[in-house]
Tab-separated table of C-alpha atoms in Angstrom:
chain	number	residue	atom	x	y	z
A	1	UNK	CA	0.000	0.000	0.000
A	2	UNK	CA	3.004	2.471	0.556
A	3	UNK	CA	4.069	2.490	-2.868
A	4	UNK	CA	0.068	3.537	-4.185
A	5	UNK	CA	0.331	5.848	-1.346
A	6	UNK	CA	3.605	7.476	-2.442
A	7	UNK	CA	2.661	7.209	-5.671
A	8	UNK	CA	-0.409	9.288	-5.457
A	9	UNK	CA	2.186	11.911	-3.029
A	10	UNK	CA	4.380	12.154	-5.570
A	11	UNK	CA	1.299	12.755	-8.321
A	12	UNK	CA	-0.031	15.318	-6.265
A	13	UNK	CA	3.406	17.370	-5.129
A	14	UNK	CA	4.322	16.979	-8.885
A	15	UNK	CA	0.734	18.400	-10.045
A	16	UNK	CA	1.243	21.369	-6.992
A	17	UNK	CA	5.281	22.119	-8.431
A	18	UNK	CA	3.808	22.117	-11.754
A	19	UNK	CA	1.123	24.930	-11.535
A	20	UNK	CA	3.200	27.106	-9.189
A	21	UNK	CA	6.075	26.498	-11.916
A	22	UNK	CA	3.481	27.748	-14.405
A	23	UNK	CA	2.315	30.571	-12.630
A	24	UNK	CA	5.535	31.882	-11.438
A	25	UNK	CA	6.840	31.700	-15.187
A	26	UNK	CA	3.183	33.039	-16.371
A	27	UNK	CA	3.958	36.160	-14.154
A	28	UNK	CA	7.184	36.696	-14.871
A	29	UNK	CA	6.425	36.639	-18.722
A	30	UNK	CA	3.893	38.936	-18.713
A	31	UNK	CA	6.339	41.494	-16.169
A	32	UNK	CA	9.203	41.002	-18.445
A	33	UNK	CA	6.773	42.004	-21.494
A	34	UNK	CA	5.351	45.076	-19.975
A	35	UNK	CA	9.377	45.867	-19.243
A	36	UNK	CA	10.012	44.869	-22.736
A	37	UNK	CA	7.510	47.292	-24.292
A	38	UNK	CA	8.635	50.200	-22.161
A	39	UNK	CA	12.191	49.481	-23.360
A	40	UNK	CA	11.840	48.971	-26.492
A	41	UNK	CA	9.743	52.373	-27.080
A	42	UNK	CA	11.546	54.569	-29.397
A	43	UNK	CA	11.902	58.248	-27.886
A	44	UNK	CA	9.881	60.529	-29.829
A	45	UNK	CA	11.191	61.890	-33.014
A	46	UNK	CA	11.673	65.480	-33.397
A	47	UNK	CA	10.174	66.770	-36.689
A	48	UNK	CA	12.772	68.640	-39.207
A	49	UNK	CA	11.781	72.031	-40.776
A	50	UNK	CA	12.015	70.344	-44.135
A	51	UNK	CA	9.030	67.315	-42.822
A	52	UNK	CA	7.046	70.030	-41.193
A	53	UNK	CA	6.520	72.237	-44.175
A	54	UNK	CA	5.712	69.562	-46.409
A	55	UNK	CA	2.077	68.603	-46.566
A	56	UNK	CA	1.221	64.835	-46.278
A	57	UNK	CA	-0.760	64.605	-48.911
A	58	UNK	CA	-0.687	66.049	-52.552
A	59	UNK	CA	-2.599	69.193	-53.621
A	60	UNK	CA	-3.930	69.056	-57.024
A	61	UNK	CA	-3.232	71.360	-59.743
A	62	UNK	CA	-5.639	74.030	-60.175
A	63	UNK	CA	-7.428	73.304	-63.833
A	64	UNK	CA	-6.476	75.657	-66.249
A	65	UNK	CA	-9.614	77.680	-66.828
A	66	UNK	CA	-11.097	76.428	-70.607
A	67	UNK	CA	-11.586	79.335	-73.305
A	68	UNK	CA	-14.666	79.998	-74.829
A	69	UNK	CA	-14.727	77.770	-77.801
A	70	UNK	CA	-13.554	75.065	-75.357
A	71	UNK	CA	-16.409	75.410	-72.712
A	72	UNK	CA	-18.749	75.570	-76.006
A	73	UNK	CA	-17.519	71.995	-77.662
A	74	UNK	CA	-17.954	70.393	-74.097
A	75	UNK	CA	-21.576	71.827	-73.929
A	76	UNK	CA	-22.111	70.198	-77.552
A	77	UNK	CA	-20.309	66.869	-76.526
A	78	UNK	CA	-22.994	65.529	-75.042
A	79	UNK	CA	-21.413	62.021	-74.091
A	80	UNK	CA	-17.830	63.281	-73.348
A	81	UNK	CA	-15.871	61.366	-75.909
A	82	UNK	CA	-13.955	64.135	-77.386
A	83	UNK	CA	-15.414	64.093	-80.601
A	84	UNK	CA	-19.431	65.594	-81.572
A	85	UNK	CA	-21.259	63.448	-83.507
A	86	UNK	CA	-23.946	64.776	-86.235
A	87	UNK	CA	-26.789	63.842	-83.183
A	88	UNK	CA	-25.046	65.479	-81.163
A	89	UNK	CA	-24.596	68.980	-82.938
A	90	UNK	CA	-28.380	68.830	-84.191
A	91	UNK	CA	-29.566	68.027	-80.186
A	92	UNK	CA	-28.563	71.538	-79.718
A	93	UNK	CA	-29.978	73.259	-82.534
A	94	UNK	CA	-33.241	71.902	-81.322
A	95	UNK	CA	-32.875	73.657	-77.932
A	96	UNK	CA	-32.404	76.663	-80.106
A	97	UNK	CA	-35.659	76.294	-81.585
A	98	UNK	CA	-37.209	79.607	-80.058
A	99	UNK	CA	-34.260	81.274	-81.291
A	100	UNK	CA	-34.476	80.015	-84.908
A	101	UNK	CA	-38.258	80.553	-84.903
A	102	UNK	CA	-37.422	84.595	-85.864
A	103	UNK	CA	-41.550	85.512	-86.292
A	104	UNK	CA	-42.542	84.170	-82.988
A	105	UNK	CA	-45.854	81.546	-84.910
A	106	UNK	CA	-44.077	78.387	-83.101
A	107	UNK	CA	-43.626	77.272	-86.445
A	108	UNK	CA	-41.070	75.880	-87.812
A	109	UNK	CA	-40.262	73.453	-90.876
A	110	UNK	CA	-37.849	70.687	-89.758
A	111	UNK	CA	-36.766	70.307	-93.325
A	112	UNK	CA	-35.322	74.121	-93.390
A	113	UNK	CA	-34.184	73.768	-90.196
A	114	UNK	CA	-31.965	70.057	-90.390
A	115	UNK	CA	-30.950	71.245	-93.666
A	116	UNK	CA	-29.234	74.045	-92.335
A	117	UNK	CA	-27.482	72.429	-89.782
A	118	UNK	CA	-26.600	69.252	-91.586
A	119	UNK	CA	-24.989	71.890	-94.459
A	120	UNK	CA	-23.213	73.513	-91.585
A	121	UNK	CA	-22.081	70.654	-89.869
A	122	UNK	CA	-20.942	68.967	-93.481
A	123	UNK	CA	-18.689	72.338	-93.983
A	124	UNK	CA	-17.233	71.963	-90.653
A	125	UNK	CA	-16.327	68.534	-90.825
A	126	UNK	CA	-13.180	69.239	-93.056
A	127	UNK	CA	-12.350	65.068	-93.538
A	128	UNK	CA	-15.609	64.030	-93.820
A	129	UNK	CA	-16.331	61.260	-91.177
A	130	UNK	CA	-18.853	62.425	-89.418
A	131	UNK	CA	-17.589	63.717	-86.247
A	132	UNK	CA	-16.399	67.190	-85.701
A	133	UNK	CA	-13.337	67.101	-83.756
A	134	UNK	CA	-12.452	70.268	-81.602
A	135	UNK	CA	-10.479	72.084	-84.571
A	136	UNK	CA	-13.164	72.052	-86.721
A	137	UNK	CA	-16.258	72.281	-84.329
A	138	UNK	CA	-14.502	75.635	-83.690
A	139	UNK	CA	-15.286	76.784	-87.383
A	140	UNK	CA	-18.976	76.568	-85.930
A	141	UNK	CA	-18.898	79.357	-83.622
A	142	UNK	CA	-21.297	82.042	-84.975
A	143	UNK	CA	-19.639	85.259	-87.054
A	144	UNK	CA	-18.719	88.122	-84.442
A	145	UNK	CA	-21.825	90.783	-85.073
A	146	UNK	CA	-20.797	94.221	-86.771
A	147	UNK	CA	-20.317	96.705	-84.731
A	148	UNK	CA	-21.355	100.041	-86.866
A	149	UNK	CA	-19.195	102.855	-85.913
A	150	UNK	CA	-20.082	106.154	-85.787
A	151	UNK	CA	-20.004	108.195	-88.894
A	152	UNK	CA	-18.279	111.125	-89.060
A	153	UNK	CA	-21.347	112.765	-90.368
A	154	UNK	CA	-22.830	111.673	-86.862
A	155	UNK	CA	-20.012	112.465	-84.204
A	156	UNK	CA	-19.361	115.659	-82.909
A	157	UNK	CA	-16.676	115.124	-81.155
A	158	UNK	CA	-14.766	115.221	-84.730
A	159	UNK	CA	-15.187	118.901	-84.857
A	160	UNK	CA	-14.005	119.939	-81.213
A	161	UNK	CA	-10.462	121.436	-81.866
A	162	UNK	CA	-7.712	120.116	-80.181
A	163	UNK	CA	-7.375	121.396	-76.112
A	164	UNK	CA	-10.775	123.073	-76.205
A	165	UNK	CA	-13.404	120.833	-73.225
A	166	UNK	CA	-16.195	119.357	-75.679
A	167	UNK	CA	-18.849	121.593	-73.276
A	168	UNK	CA	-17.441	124.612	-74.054
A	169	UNK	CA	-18.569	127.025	-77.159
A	170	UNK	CA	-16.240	126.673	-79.754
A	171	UNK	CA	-17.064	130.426	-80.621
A	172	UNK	CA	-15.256	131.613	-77.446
């Protein structure tokens, strides 16, 4: 009977040196880790001028404002493709309409209208396949108006003599 009860002594002391083993190690590991971490913190690094004036992220280009006839081919490319098809350059004569409709009836013949634009849009279209690239959808714009300048008939201001105030009586 000794050796079962030494045996079950020596289970039981080896099961108690075990788990104080563990927990001695167990608490040591987790000490040595919280050392660890506050060792192995790097020391705050002190920004340069250089670092500090540069931004952290990249600031776009401002876009280049678009001139006139630019701003007017985008309205007229309806799907964005860089090129106006013939659709696309009649779709805004048709918003137009009031404007081609010159005696106010809210009549007007599709015929005379198309044909115009399909003759204008033929003209533009300088190699003839059927899309008006931004060169030639600039020979579109419309003609500057005349401006009529004063005849000299007209303008008094022609017969003022020079140093004399335009109020004053040229008699004087």
């Amino acid at each position: 009977m000794l050796s079962r009860r030494s045996s079950r002594f020596a289970a039981i002391v080896g099961a108690l040196l075990l788990a104080a083993g563990s927990t001695a190690l167990w608490f040591s590991a987790d000490r040595g880790r919280a050392d660890a971490a506050v060792a192995e913190a790097p020391p705050p690094v002190a920004e340069t001028d250089a670092e500090a004036e540069q931004p952290l992220l990249e600031t776009p280009e401002p876009k280049r404002k678009k001139s006139k006839e630019e701003q007017r081919f985008a309205r007229a490319d309806r799907d964005d493709d860089g090129r106006i098809t013939q659709a696309e350059y009649l779709h805004q004569r048709r918003r137009n309409f009031d404007k081609l409709d010159l005696n106010g009836d809210g009549v007007l013949q599709f015929s005379e209208y198309a044909a115009a634009g399909i003759a204008k849009f033929k003209a533009a279209d300088a190699n003839g396949d059927g899309v008006l690239l931004p060169p030639e959808f600039a020979t579109t714009a419309p003609k500057p108006k005349n401006r009529q300048t004063p005849s000299a008939d007209g303008c008094r201001c022609s017969s003022i003599p020079a140093g004399a105030s335009p109020g004053a009586d040229p008699e004087d």
